[in-house]
Amino acid sequence: MYQRICKHLSFCCLAFAAGNLVAADSDWKLLPLPYNNPGLEVDLGVGLWAWPMPMDYDGDGDMDLLVACPDKPTNGVYFFENPTQDPKIKMPVFKPGVLVGKAGHNMQVSYVDGRPRVLRQGSEYVRDEITGAFDFDKSTKIYAKSNVHENNVRGNMWRYVDFDGDGDQDIAVGSGDWTDYGWDHAYDASGRWRNGPLHGNVYIINNDGTDAEPKYDASPVRLQAAGGDVDVYGWPSPNFADFDGDGDLDLLCGEFLDGFTYFQNIGSRTGPNYAAGLKLADDRGEPLAMHLQMITPTAIDWDQDGDFDLIVGDEDGRVALVENTGKLRDQQPVFLPPQYFQQQADTLKFGALATPFAYDWDGDGDEDILCGNTAGNIGYFQNLGPGEGGLPKWAAPSLINVQSADGRSSHPFRVMAGPSGSIQGPCEAKWGYTTLSVADYDKDGDPDIIYNSILARVELLRNDGGVLVQAALNGTPSEHPPTWYWWQTSDHQALTQWRTTPLAIDFDADEKLDLVMLDQQGYLTLRSDGNAAKRLFVDEQGQAIQLNDKSCGGSGRYKIAVVDWDGDGRLDLLVNSENATWYRNCQDHDGKIVLKKIGNLARRNVAGHTSSPSACDLDHDGKPDLMVGAENGRIYYIAHDDCVQFSPEATTAKIATPSEDSRMPGLVSEEFVFDKPPTKECHASTICQTSRGLVAAWFGGTKEKNKDVVIWTSYHDGSRWSSPQQVASGVQHDGLRYPCWNPVLFQTPGDGPTLLFFKVGPDPQSWWGELMVSYDRGRTFRDRRRLPEGIDGPVRCKPVLTDDGQLLCGSSTEYDGWRVHFEKV
């Protein structure tokens, strides 16, 4: 039977691959760059986000891996075959992944009676009993709701488990809640996060029926531990297994960061009772942690030694074995540090969101590749010479090392945000987002690395005779970072926004190294010889080119390359897009450089967050080719002559005549906060400026004074207004609700919160004042409170901050005529 399953399965996998993977690639000219290196072994990996599902998929007696990758450009479930046919080999070298179906987030495997069952939120993928293949194109609903948590979630992990030992399968759900956290820009001036943490809860949906005819409880129960909710740092991925060998089911959770939390069952198999969660340590006593974050553990006896190991996916698509030693320390299972699985090499990959730069790093006359990624490392792909298809043979990526501070040793270079380095908050502590260029910056004859990262600091890896040393970027002016960063100190490295390329090149041909990159406001600039930024690059209308006008987490991110793409002697710009957009350097005009946005150079979309273009000449024909780092960490390549060709008319700039003055003096721009109102009526809008941008609030409902009137807010991120969000209603309790009235926004100085005053009550004669605050400058509001008796707060006018730090509020009452008064709060 297993041979029959294996034959059917092999045929199905090959047919699927031929029809969907190979054929899809053959439709494109922009292709993943092959290693051309038979026998080479590299990290096993899919694209961004790995959801591993260990199982004997081909029925040959060993454990294979199905890995779901929900992102683009290589969305799908991939089958990594274990060729050993020996289930006791812990670290087999897998064959390259074969696409077997579509993928989404939260795909996880459960084992029921020894058989794998694949669930996603609220549904199950059915396995064909004859072929053994799962149908990942459709799923079967197993529960009425796909989200059992009260808020929207990021992380919604479902698994079967016989939670109470009654012989049927209940459902465990892990829910990641970001409501308390918000998203970005919530630090104070000392780098302390003032919004709440991520929350990761676990729910149990009890089965009152049987496995054949389940009757799931309509009211999921939030699991408790030590008298409170099970609550880890988001992204919980719950695993129920007998980790301590006492016959009941313990609980082990992952998190949005890199660690594992263990909840010992101090009850029984039929009456679970969980102790407080404890962070696990490895066999050396160090915190048990993955290399990256957004981890997805699955408990299984991988090595067939009688205990539960962990197969864990990382954010960058890699998968690791976290082996259980079989020992206990303080009643906790002890695991070995992660060991990342290997596969037979297929195409170049370096983590996720790869940022390649082609350069002859080893000085042997051919182009190598240096590359950044989300983890904050820099990798080196050595070009080993000619390979098949006219393309190079490549070595596996090695991590760039830097000298330690004492000069006695070296270690892999890595940038990490830590608790306060990312504008998007402490949940991004393990990310680095390195992006780079290579040039002889210190003019000593060897190549240096100029890099930027999640920290928005342009820095240098100085090459001292083959030894890289972290160094400051000398010769640049001291400037302030973007206004939304908590560290508002002048610095020589604070020259740009986060995650955007610092391109070192002699752009103006004066034999001095320049920097082409975004400035702190997202404009494309030239820093000649590293000096002050000049906005020399303009479009056909003569407007300075602002590649990114967004603030906070939406800022930066742009990846660029500089090359004379069309061979006319003028350096052009390649900018991230679906692959790479060509900005042609057309001419000088009025002391500026006119760049015309031409279009994408290839017809394939390999981007998700952002692609990362680089110019190279791998086919040695003297024309620049295009290399693109993709969302999935793969490096794509297309020869120059295979790129999209544009007509002379399409590549010629048409300089516009100066436009007429605006319809009124001083008008900069005008727009609506929304085009489709969320309510029938709205009234009494208020607006304020924060370091995020403009924030607006108003009250709206069916009609003023109606009970459904609530407070709405929206913020402008530099590019557009956010969708209106309801932040406060007049609900008092079940059966009693009042309308809301007259919001007033005020931004306090420095790192102080944004204040939102408003009124609640049946009418102006009996309303009262309330206050909410925003620590993220208007994105979210929290800490609602009622103002003291007799204090209404400002009514439809801005308060004034007095020298003694109090707010002078213009207010009014309407219970004895309409009277104006002032309040000091």
JSON list of N, CA and C in Angstrom, two decimals, residues 281-289 309-310 321-327 333-339:
[
{"chain": "A", "resi": 281, "resn": "ALA", "atom": "N", "xyz": [15.23, 27.37, 28.64]},
{"chain": "A", "resi": 281, "resn": "ALA", "atom": "CA", "xyz": [16.66, 27.52, 28.40]},
{"chain": "A", "resi": 281, "resn": "ALA", "atom": "C", "xyz": [17.17, 26.26, 27.71]},
{"chain": "A", "resi": 282, "resn": "ASP", "atom": "N", "xyz": [18.30, 26.38, 27.00]},
{"chain": "A", "resi": 282, "resn": "ASP", "atom": "CA", "xyz": [18.86, 25.22, 26.32]},
{"chain": "A", "resi": 282, "resn": "ASP", "atom": "C", "xyz": [19.75, 24.43, 27.27]},
{"chain": "A", "resi": 283, "resn": "ASP", "atom": "N", "xyz": [20.47, 23.45, 26.74]},
{"chain": "A", "resi": 283, "resn": "ASP", "atom": "CA", "xyz": [21.27, 22.57, 27.59]},
{"chain": "A", "resi": 283, "resn": "ASP", "atom": "C", "xyz": [22.45, 23.28, 28.23]},
{"chain": "A", "resi": 284, "resn": "ARG", "atom": "N", "xyz": [22.80, 24.47, 27.73]},
{"chain": "A", "resi": 284, "resn": "ARG", "atom": "CA", "xyz": [23.90, 25.25, 28.31]},
{"chain": "A", "resi": 284, "resn": "ARG", "atom": "C", "xyz": [23.41, 26.25, 29.34]},
{"chain": "A", "resi": 285, "resn": "GLY", "atom": "N", "xyz": [22.09, 26.31, 29.51]},
{"chain": "A", "resi": 285, "resn": "GLY", "atom": "CA", "xyz": [21.52, 27.30, 30.42]},
{"chain": "A", "resi": 285, "resn": "GLY", "atom": "C", "xyz": [21.24, 28.64, 29.77]},
{"chain": "A", "resi": 286, "resn": "GLU", "atom": "N", "xyz": [21.51, 28.74, 28.47]},
{"chain": "A", "resi": 286, "resn": "GLU", "atom": "CA", "xyz": [21.23, 29.98, 27.74]},
{"chain": "A", "resi": 286, "resn": "GLU", "atom": "C", "xyz": [19.77, 29.99, 27.29]},
{"chain": "A", "resi": 287, "resn": "PRO", "atom": "N", "xyz": [19.18, 31.17, 27.09]},
{"chain": "A", "resi": 287, "resn": "PRO", "atom": "CA", "xyz": [17.80, 31.20, 26.59]},
{"chain": "A", "resi": 287, "resn": "PRO", "atom": "C", "xyz": [17.66, 30.41, 25.30]},
{"chain": "A", "resi": 288, "resn": "LEU", "atom": "N", "xyz": [16.66, 29.57, 25.23]},
{"chain": "A", "resi": 288, "resn": "LEU", "atom": "CA", "xyz": [16.39, 28.81, 24.02]},
{"chain": "A", "resi": 288, "resn": "LEU", "atom": "C", "xyz": [15.77, 29.77, 23.01]},
{"chain": "A", "resi": 289, "resn": "ALA", "atom": "N", "xyz": [16.47, 30.06, 21.94]},
{"chain": "A", "resi": 289, "resn": "ALA", "atom": "CA", "xyz": [16.04, 31.10, 21.02]},
{"chain": "A", "resi": 289, "resn": "ALA", "atom": "C", "xyz": [16.40, 30.74, 19.59]},
{"chain": "A", "resi": 309, "resn": "ASP", "atom": "N", "xyz": [10.42, 16.50, 20.27]},
{"chain": "A", "resi": 309, "resn": "ASP", "atom": "CA", "xyz": [11.30, 17.54, 19.76]},
{"chain": "A", "resi": 309, "resn": "ASP", "atom": "C", "xyz": [10.42, 18.66, 19.18]},
{"chain": "A", "resi": 310, "resn": "LEU", "atom": "N", "xyz": [11.07, 19.69, 18.68]},
{"chain": "A", "resi": 310, "resn": "LEU", "atom": "CA", "xyz": [10.36, 20.79, 18.04]},
{"chain": "A", "resi": 310, "resn": "LEU", "atom": "C", "xyz": [10.91, 20.99, 16.64]},
{"chain": "A", "resi": 321, "resn": "LEU", "atom": "N", "xyz": [15.54, 22.03, 13.59]},
{"chain": "A", "resi": 321, "resn": "LEU", "atom": "CA", "xyz": [15.26, 21.02, 14.61]},
{"chain": "A", "resi": 321, "resn": "LEU", "atom": "C", "xyz": [15.73, 21.56, 15.96]},
{"chain": "A", "resi": 322, "resn": "VAL", "atom": "N", "xyz": [14.82, 21.59, 16.92]},
{"chain": "A", "resi": 322, "resn": "VAL", "atom": "CA", "xyz": [15.18, 21.91, 18.31]},
{"chain": "A", "resi": 322, "resn": "VAL", "atom": "C", "xyz": [14.99, 20.60, 19.07]},
{"chain": "A", "resi": 323, "resn": "GLU", "atom": "N", "xyz": [16.11, 19.91, 19.29]},
{"chain": "A", "resi": 323, "resn": "GLU", "atom": "CA", "xyz": [16.06, 18.53, 19.80]},
{"chain": "A", "resi": 323, "resn": "GLU", "atom": "C", "xyz": [15.88, 18.49, 21.31]},
{"chain": "A", "resi": 324, "resn": "ASN", "atom": "N", "xyz": [14.98, 17.63, 21.74]},
{"chain": "A", "resi": 324, "resn": "ASN", "atom": "CA", "xyz": [14.74, 17.38, 23.16]},
{"chain": "A", "resi": 324, "resn": "ASN", "atom": "C", "xyz": [15.82, 16.43, 23.67]},
{"chain": "A", "resi": 325, "resn": "THR", "atom": "N", "xyz": [16.53, 16.82, 24.71]},
{"chain": "A", "resi": 325, "resn": "THR", "atom": "CA", "xyz": [17.59, 15.96, 25.26]},
{"chain": "A", "resi": 325, "resn": "THR", "atom": "C", "xyz": [17.02, 14.80, 26.07]},
{"chain": "A", "resi": 326, "resn": "GLY", "atom": "N", "xyz": [15.73, 14.87, 26.40]},
{"chain": "A", "resi": 326, "resn": "GLY", "atom": "CA", "xyz": [15.14, 13.86, 27.27]},
{"chain": "A", "resi": 326, "resn": "GLY", "atom": "C", "xyz": [15.36, 14.12, 28.74]},
{"chain": "A", "resi": 327, "resn": "LYS", "atom": "N", "xyz": [16.04, 15.21, 29.06]},
{"chain": "A", "resi": 327, "resn": "LYS", "atom": "CA", "xyz": [16.31, 15.56, 30.45]},
{"chain": "A", "resi": 327, "resn": "LYS", "atom": "C", "xyz": [15.37, 16.68, 30.91]},
{"chain": "A", "resi": 333, "resn": "PRO", "atom": "N", "xyz": [11.47, 20.66, 30.34]},
{"chain": "A", "resi": 333, "resn": "PRO", "atom": "CA", "xyz": [12.25, 19.92, 29.34]},
{"chain": "A", "resi": 333, "resn": "PRO", "atom": "C", "xyz": [13.45, 20.75, 28.89]},
{"chain": "A", "resi": 334, "resn": "VAL", "atom": "N", "xyz": [14.53, 20.06, 28.60]},
{"chain": "A", "resi": 334, "resn": "VAL", "atom": "CA", "xyz": [15.76, 20.72, 28.17]},
{"chain": "A", "resi": 334, "resn": "VAL", "atom": "C", "xyz": [15.99, 20.39, 26.70]},
{"chain": "A", "resi": 335, "resn": "PHE", "atom": "N", "xyz": [16.14, 21.42, 25.89]},
{"chain": "A", "resi": 335, "resn": "PHE", "atom": "CA", "xyz": [16.35, 21.26, 24.46]},
{"chain": "A", "resi": 335, "resn": "PHE", "atom": "C", "xyz": [17.75, 21.73, 24.06]},
{"chain": "A", "resi": 336, "resn": "LEU", "atom": "N", "xyz": [18.23, 21.20, 22.95]},
{"chain": "A", "resi": 336, "resn": "LEU", "atom": "CA", "xyz": [19.46, 21.70, 22.35]},
{"chain": "A", "resi": 336, "resn": "LEU", "atom": "C", "xyz": [19.16, 22.96, 21.55]},
{"chain": "A", "resi": 337, "resn": "PRO", "atom": "N", "xyz": [20.17, 23.79, 21.30]},
{"chain": "A", "resi": 337, "resn": "PRO", "atom": "CA", "xyz": [19.95, 24.96, 20.45]},
{"chain": "A", "resi": 337, "resn": "PRO", "atom": "C", "xyz": [19.49, 24.54, 19.05]},
{"chain": "A", "resi": 338, "resn": "PRO", "atom": "N", "xyz": [18.84, 25.44, 18.33]},
{"chain": "A", "resi": 338, "resn": "PRO", "atom": "CA", "xyz": [18.34, 25.09, 17.00]},
{"chain": "A", "resi": 338, "resn": "PRO", "atom": "C", "xyz": [19.45, 24.65, 16.05]},
{"chain": "A", "resi": 339, "resn": "GLN", "atom": "N", "xyz": [19.14, 23.62, 15.26]},
{"chain": "A", "resi": 339, "resn": "GLN", "atom": "CA", "xyz": [20.00, 23.20, 14.16]},
{"chain": "A", "resi": 339, "resn": "GLN", "atom": "C", "xyz": [19.17, 23.35, 12.88]}
]
